[in-house]
JSON list of C-alpha atoms in Angstrom, two decimals:
[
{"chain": "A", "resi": 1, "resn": "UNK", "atom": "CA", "xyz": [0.00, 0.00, 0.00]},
{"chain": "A", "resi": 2, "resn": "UNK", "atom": "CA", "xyz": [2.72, 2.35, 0.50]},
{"chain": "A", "resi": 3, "resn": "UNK", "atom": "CA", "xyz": [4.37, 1.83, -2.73]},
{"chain": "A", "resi": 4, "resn": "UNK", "atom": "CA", "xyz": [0.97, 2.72, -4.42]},
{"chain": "A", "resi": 5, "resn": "UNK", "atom": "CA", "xyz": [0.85, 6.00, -2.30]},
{"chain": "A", "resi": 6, "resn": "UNK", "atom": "CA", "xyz": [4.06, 7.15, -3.18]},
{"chain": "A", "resi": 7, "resn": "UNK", "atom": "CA", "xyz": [4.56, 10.65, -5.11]},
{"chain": "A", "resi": 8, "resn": "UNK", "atom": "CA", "xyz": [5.92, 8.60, -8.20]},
{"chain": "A", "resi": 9, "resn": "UNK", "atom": "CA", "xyz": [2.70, 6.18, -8.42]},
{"chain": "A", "resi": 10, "resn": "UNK", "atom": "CA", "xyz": [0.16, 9.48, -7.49]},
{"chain": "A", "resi": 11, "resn": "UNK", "atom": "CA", "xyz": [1.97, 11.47, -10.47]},
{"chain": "A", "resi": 12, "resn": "UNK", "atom": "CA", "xyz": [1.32, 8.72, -12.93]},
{"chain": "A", "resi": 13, "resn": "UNK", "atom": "CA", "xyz": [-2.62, 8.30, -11.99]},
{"chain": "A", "resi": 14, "resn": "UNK", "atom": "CA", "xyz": [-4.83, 9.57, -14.35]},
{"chain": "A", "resi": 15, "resn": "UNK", "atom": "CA", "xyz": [-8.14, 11.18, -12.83]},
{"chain": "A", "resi": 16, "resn": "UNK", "atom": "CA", "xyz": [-11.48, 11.14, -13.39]},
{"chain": "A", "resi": 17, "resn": "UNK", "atom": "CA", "xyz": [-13.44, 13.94, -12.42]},
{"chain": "A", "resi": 18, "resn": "UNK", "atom": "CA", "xyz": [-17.15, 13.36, -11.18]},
{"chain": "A", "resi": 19, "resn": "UNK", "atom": "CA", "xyz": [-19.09, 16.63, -10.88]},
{"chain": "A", "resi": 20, "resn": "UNK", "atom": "CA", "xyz": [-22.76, 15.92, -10.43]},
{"chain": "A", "resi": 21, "resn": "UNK", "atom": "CA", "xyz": [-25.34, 16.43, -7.54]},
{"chain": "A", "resi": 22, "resn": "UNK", "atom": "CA", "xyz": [-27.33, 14.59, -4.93]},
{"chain": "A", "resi": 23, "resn": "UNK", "atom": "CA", "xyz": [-27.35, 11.56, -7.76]},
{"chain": "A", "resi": 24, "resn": "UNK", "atom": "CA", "xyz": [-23.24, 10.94, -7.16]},
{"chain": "A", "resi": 25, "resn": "UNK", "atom": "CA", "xyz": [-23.13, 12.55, -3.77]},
{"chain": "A", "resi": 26, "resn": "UNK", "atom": "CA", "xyz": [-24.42, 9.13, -1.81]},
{"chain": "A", "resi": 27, "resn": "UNK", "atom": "CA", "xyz": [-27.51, 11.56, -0.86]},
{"chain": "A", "resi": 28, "resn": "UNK", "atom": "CA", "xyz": [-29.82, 9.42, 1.92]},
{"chain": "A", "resi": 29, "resn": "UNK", "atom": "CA", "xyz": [-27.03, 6.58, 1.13]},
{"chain": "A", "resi": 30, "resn": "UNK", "atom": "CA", "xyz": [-24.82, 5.23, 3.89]},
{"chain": "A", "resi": 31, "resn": "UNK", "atom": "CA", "xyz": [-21.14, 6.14, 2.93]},
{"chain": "A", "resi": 32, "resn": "UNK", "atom": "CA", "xyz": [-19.57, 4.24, 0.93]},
{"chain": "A", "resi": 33, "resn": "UNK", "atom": "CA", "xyz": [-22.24, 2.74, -1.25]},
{"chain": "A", "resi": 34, "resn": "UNK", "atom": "CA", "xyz": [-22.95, 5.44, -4.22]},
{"chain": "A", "resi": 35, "resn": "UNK", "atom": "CA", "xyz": [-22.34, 4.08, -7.69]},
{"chain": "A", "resi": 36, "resn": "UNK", "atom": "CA", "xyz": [-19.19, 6.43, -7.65]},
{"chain": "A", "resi": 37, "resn": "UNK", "atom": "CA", "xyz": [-17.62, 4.20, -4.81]},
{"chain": "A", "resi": 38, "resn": "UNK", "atom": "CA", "xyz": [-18.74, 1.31, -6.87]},
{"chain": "A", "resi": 39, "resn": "UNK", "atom": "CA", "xyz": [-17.07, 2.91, -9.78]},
{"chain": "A", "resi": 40, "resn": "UNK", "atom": "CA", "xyz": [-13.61, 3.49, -7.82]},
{"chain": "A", "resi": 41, "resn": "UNK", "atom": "CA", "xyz": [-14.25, -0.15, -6.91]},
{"chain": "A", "resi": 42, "resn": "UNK", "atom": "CA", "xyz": [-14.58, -1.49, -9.68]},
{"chain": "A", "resi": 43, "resn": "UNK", "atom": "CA", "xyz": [-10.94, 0.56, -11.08]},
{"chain": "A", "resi": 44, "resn": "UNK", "atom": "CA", "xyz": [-9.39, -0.98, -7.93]},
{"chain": "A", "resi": 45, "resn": "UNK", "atom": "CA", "xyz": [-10.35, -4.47, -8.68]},
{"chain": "A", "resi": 46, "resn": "UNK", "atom": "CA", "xyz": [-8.99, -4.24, -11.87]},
{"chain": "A", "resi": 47, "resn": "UNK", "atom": "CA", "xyz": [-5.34, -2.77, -11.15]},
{"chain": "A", "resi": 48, "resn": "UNK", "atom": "CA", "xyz": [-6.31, 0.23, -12.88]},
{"chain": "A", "resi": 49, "resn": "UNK", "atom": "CA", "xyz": [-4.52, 3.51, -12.15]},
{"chain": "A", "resi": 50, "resn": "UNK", "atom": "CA", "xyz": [-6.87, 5.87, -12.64]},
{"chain": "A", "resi": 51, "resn": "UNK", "atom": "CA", "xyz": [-7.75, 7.90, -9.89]},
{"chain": "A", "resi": 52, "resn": "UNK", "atom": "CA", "xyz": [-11.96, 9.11, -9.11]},
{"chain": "A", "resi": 53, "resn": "UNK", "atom": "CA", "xyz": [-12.44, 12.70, -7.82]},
{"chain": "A", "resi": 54, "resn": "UNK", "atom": "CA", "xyz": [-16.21, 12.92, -6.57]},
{"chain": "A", "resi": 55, "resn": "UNK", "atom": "CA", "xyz": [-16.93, 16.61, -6.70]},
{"chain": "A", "resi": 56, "resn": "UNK", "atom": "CA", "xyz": [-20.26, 16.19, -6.47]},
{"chain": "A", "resi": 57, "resn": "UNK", "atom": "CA", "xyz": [-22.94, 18.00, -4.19]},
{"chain": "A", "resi": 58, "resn": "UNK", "atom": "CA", "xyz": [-26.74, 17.52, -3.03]},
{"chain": "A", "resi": 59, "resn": "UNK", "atom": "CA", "xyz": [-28.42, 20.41, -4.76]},
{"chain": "A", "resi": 60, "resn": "UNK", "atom": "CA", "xyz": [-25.95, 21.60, -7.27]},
{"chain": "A", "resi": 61, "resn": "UNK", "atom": "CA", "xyz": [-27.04, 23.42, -10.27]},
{"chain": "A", "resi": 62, "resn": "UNK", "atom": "CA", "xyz": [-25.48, 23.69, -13.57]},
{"chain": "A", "resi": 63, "resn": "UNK", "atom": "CA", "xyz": [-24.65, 27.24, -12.61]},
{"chain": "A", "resi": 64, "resn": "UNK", "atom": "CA", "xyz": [-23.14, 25.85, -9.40]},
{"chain": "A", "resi": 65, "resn": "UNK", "atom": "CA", "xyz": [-21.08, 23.63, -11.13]},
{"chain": "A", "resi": 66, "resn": "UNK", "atom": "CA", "xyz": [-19.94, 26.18, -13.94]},
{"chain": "A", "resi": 67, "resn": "UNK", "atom": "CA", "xyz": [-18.56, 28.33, -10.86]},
{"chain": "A", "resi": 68, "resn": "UNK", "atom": "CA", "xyz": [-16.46, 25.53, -8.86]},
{"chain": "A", "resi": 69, "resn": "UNK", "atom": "CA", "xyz": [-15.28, 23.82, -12.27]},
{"chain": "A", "resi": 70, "resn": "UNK", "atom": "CA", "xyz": [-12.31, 25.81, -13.09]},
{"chain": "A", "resi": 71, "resn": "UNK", "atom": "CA", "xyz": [-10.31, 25.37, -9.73]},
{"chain": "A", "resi": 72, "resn": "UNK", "atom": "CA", "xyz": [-11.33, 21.77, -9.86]},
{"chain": "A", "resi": 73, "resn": "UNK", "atom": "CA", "xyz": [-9.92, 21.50, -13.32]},
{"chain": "A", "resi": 74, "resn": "UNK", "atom": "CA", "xyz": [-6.66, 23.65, -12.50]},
{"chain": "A", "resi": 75, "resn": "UNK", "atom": "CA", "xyz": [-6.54, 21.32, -8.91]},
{"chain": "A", "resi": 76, "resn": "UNK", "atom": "CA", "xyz": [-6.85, 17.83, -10.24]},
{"chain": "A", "resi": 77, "resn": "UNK", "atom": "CA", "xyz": [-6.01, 18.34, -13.71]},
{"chain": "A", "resi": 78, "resn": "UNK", "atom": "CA", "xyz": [-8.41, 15.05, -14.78]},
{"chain": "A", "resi": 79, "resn": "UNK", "atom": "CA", "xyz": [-7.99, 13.39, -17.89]},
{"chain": "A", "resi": 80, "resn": "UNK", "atom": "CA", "xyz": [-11.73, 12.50, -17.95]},
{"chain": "A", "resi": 81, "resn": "UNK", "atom": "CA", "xyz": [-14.91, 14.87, -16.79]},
{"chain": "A", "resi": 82, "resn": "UNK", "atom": "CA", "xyz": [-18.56, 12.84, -15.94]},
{"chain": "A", "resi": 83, "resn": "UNK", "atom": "CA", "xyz": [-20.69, 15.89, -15.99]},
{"chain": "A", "resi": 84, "resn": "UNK", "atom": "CA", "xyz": [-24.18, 14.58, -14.30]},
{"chain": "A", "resi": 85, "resn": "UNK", "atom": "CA", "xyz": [-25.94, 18.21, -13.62]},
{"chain": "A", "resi": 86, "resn": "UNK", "atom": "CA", "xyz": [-29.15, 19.68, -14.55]},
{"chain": "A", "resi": 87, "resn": "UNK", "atom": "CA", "xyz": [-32.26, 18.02, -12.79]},
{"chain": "A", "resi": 88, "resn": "UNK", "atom": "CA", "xyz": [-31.96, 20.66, -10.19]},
{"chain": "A", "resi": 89, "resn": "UNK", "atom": "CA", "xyz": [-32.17, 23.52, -12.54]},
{"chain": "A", "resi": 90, "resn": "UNK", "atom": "CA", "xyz": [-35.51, 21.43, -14.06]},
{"chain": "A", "resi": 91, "resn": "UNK", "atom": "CA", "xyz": [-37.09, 20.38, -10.51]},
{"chain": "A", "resi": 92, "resn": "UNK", "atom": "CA", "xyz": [-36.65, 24.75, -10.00]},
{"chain": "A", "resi": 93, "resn": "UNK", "atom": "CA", "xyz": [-38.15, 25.11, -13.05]},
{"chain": "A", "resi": 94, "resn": "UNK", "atom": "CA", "xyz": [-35.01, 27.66, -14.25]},
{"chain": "A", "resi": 95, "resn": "UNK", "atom": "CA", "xyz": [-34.71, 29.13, -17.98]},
{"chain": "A", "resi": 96, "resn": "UNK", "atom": "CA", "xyz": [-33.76, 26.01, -20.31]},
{"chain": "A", "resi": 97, "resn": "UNK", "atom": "CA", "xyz": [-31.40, 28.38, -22.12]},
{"chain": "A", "resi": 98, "resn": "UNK", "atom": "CA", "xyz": [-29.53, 29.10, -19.09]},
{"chain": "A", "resi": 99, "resn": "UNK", "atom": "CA", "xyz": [-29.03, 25.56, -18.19]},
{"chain": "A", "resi": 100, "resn": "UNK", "atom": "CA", "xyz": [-28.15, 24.53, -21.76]},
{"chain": "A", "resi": 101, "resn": "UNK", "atom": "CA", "xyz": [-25.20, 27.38, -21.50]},
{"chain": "A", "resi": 102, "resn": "UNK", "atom": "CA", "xyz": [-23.72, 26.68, -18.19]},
{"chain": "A", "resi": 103, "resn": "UNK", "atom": "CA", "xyz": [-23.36, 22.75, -19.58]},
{"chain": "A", "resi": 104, "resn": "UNK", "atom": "CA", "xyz": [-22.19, 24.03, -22.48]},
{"chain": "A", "resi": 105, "resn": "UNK", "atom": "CA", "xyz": [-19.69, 25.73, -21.01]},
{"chain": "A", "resi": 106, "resn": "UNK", "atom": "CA", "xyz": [-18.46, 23.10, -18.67]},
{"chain": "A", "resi": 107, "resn": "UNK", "atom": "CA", "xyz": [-17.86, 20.62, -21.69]},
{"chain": "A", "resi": 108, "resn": "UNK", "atom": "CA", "xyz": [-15.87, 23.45, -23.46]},
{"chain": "A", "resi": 109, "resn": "UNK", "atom": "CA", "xyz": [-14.08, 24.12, -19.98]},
{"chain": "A", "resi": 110, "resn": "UNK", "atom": "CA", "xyz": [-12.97, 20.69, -19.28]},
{"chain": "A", "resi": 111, "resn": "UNK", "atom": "CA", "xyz": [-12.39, 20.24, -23.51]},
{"chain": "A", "resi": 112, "resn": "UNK", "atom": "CA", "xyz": [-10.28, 23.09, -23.59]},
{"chain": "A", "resi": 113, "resn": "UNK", "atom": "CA", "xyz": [-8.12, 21.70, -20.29]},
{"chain": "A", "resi": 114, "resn": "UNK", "atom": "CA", "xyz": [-7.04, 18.26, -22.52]},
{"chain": "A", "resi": 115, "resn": "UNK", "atom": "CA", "xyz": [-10.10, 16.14, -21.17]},
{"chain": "A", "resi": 116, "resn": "UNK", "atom": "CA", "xyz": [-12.21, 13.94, -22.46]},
{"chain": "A", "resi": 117, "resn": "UNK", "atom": "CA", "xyz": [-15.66, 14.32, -21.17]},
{"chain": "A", "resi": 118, "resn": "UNK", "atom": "CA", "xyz": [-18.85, 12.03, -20.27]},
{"chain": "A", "resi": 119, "resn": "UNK", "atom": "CA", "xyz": [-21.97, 14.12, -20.33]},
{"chain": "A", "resi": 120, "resn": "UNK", "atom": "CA", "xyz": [-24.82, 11.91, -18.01]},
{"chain": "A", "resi": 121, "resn": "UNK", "atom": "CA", "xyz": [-28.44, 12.97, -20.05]},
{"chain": "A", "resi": 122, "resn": "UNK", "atom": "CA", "xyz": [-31.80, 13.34, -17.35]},
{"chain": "A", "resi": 123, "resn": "UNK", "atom": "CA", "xyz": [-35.16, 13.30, -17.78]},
{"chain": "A", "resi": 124, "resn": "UNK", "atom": "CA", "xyz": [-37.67, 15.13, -15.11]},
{"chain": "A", "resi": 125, "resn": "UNK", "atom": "CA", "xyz": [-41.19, 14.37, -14.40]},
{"chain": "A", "resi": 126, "resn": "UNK", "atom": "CA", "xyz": [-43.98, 16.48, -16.35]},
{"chain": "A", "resi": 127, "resn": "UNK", "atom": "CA", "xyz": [-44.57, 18.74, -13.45]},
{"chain": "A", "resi": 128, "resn": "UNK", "atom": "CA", "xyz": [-43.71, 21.80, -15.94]},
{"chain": "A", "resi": 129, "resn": "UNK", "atom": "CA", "xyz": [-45.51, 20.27, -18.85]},
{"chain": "A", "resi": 130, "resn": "UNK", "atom": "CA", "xyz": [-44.89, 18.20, -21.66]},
{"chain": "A", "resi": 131, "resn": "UNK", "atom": "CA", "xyz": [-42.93, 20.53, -23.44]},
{"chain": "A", "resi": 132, "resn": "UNK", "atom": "CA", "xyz": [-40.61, 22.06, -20.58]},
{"chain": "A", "resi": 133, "resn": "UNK", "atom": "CA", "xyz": [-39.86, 18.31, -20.08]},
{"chain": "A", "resi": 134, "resn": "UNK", "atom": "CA", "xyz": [-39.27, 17.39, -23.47]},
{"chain": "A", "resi": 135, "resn": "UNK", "atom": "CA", "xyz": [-36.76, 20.52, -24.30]},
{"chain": "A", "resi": 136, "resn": "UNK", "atom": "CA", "xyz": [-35.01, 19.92, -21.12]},
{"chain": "A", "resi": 137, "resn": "UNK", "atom": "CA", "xyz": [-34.28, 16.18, -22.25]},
{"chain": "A", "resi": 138, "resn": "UNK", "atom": "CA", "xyz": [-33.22, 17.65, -25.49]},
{"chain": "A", "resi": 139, "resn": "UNK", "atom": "CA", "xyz": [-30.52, 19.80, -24.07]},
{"chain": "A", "resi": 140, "resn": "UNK", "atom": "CA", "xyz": [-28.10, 16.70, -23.73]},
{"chain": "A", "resi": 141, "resn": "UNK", "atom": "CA", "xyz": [-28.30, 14.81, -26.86]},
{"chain": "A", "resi": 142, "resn": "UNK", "atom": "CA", "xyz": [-27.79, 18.60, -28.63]},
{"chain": "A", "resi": 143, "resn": "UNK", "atom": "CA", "xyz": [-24.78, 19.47, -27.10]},
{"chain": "A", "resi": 144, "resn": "UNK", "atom": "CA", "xyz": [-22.87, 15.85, -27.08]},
{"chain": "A", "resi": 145, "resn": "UNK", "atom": "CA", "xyz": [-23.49, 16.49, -30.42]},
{"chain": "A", "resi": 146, "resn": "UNK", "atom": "CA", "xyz": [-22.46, 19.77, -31.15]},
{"chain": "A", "resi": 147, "resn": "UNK", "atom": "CA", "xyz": [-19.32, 19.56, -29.07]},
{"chain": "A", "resi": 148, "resn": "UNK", "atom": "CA", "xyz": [-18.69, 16.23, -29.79]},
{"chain": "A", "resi": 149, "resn": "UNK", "atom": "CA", "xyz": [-18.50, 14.62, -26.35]},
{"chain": "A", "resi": 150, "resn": "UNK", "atom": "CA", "xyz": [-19.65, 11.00, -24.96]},
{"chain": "A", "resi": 151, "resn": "UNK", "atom": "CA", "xyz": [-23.48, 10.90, -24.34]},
{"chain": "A", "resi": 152, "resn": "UNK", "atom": "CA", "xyz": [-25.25, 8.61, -21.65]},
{"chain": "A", "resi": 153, "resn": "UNK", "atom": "CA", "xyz": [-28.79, 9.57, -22.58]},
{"chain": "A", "resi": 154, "resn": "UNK", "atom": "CA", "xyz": [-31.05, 8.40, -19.66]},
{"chain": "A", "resi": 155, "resn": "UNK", "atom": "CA", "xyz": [-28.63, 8.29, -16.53]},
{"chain": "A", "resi": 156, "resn": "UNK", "atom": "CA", "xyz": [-31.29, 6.79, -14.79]},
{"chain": "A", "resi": 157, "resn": "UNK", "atom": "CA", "xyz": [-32.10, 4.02, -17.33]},
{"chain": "A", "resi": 158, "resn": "UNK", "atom": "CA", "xyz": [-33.31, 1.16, -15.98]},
{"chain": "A", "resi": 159, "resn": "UNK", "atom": "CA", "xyz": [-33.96, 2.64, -12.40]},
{"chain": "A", "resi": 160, "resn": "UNK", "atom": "CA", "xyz": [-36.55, 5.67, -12.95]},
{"chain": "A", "resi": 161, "resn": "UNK", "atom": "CA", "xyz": [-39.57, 3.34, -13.52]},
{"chain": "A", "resi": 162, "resn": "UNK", "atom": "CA", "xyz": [-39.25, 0.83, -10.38]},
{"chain": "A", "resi": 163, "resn": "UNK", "atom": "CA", "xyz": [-40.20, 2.57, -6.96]},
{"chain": "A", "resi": 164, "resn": "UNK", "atom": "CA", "xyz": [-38.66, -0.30, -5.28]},
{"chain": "A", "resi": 165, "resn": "UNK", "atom": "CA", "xyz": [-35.36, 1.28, -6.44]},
{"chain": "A", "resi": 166, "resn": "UNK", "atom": "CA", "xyz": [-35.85, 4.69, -4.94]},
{"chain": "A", "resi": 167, "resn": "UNK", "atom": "CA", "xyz": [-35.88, 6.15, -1.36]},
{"chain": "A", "resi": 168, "resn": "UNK", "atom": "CA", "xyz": [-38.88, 7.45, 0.93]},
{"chain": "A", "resi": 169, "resn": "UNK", "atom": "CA", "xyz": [-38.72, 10.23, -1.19]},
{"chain": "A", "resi": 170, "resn": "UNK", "atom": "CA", "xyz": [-39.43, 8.88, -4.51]},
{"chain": "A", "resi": 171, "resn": "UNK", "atom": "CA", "xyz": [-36.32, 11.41, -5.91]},
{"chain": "A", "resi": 172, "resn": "UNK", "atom": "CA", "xyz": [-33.12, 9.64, -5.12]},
{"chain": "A", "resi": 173, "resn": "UNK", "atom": "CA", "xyz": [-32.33, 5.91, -6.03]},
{"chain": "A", "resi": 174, "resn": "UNK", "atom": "CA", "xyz": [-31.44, 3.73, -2.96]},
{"chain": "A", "resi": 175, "resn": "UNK", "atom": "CA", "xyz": [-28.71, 0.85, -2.36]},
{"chain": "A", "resi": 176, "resn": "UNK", "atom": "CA", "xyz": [-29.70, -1.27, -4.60]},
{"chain": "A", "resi": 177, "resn": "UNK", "atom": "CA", "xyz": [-29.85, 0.78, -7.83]},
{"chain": "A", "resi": 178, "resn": "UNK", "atom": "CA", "xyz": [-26.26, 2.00, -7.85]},
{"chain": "A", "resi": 179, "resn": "UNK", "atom": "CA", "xyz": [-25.03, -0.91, -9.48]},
{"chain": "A", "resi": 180, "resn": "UNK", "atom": "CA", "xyz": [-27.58, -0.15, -12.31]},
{"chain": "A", "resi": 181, "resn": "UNK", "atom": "CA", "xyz": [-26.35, 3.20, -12.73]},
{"chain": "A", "resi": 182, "resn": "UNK", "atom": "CA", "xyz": [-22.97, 2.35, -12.26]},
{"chain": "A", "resi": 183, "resn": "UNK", "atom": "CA", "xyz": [-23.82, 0.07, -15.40]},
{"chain": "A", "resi": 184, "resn": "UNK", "atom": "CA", "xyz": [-25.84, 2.52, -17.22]},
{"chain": "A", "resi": 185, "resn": "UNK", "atom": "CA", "xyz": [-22.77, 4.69, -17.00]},
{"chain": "A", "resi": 186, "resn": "UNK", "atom": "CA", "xyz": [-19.45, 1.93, -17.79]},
{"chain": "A", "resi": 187, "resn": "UNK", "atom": "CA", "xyz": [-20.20, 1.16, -21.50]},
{"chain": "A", "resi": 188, "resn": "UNK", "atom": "CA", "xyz": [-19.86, 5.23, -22.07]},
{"chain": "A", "resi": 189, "resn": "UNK", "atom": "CA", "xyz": [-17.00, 5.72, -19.57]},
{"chain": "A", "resi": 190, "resn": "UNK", "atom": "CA", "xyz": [-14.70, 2.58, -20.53]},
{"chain": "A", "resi": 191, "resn": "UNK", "atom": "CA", "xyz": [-14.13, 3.63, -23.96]},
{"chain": "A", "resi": 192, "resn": "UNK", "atom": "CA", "xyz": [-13.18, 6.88, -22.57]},
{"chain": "A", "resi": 193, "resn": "UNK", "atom": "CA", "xyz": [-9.94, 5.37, -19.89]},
{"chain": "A", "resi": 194, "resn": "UNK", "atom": "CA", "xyz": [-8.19, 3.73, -22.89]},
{"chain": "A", "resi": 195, "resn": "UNK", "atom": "CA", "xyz": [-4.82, 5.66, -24.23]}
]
């Protein structure tokens, strides 16, 4: 263990910067058990060297996130950004435009700093109507594609339509679907940790 702490071994690990809300943030979770721990588990158990930096917070908004990112970029220097923001700005019913820029400007931020990024798509609940919902979904496939990033559509695939996989509050997944978005997200991310 001391050997892989050393200054020489922590230089060479590449990192992968999570910067997301409540969703990666083990919110209502007992520590330890978020899909991001089961992500820097999974690395672990397979020798990688890539290092995960969880930089995620309950509540964050995109314009949040757009604020801390630069120091986190200039900090830990990651080779790899996982950008899961946005259902707060939707659940506070905030100007679509405004989100769609801050996200925007996060991928060009971490882009421009020599990483590859993972942008984690959301869909909200109709509250707003159809169309809010619709356009808000929108916003992700539209800018992996105009900036040319990874897309997860749905990070919530597989989870969002089984109550038995969500808290008391019917908003944040429990224990048991972390793996599942821990798989939802590895098929994008993989791809991403290879020279």
């Amino acid at each position: 263990m001391a050997l892989l702490n050393s200054p020489t071994v922590m230089a060479q690990s590449s990192k992968i910067l999570i910067l997301g809300d409540s969703l990666s943030a083990e919110y209502g979770l007992p520590r330890g058990t978020g899909w991001v721990k089961l992500l820097e588990d999974r690395l672990r158990k397979d020798h990688s060297s890539w290092q995960v930096v969880n930089a995620s917070i309950s509540g964050e908004t995109t314009a949040g996130g757009q604020t801390r990112l630069p120091l986190l970029l200039k900090t830990h220097q990651p080779k790899v950004v996982v950008i899961e923001l946005g259902a707060n700005d939707a659940l506070r019913g905030l100007q679509l435009p405004a989100t769609e820029q801050n996200l925007r400007k996060m991928i060009q931020a971490s882009k421009q700093s020599g990483a590859k990024v993972l942008l984690l798509g959301m869909r909200i609940p109709p509250n707003y109507g159809l169309d809010y919902t619709n356009k808000f979904f929108g916003i992700y496939g539209k800018l992996a594609s105009a900036e040319h990033v990874e897309l997860l559509p749905f990070f919530l695939e597989r989870v969002a339509t089984r109550m038995d996989l969500f808290q008391a509050d019917r908003i944040h997944p429990n224990v048991m679907a972390q793996s599942i978005m821990l798989e939802n997200v590895w098929p994008k991310l993989e791809p991403l940790l290879k020279p």
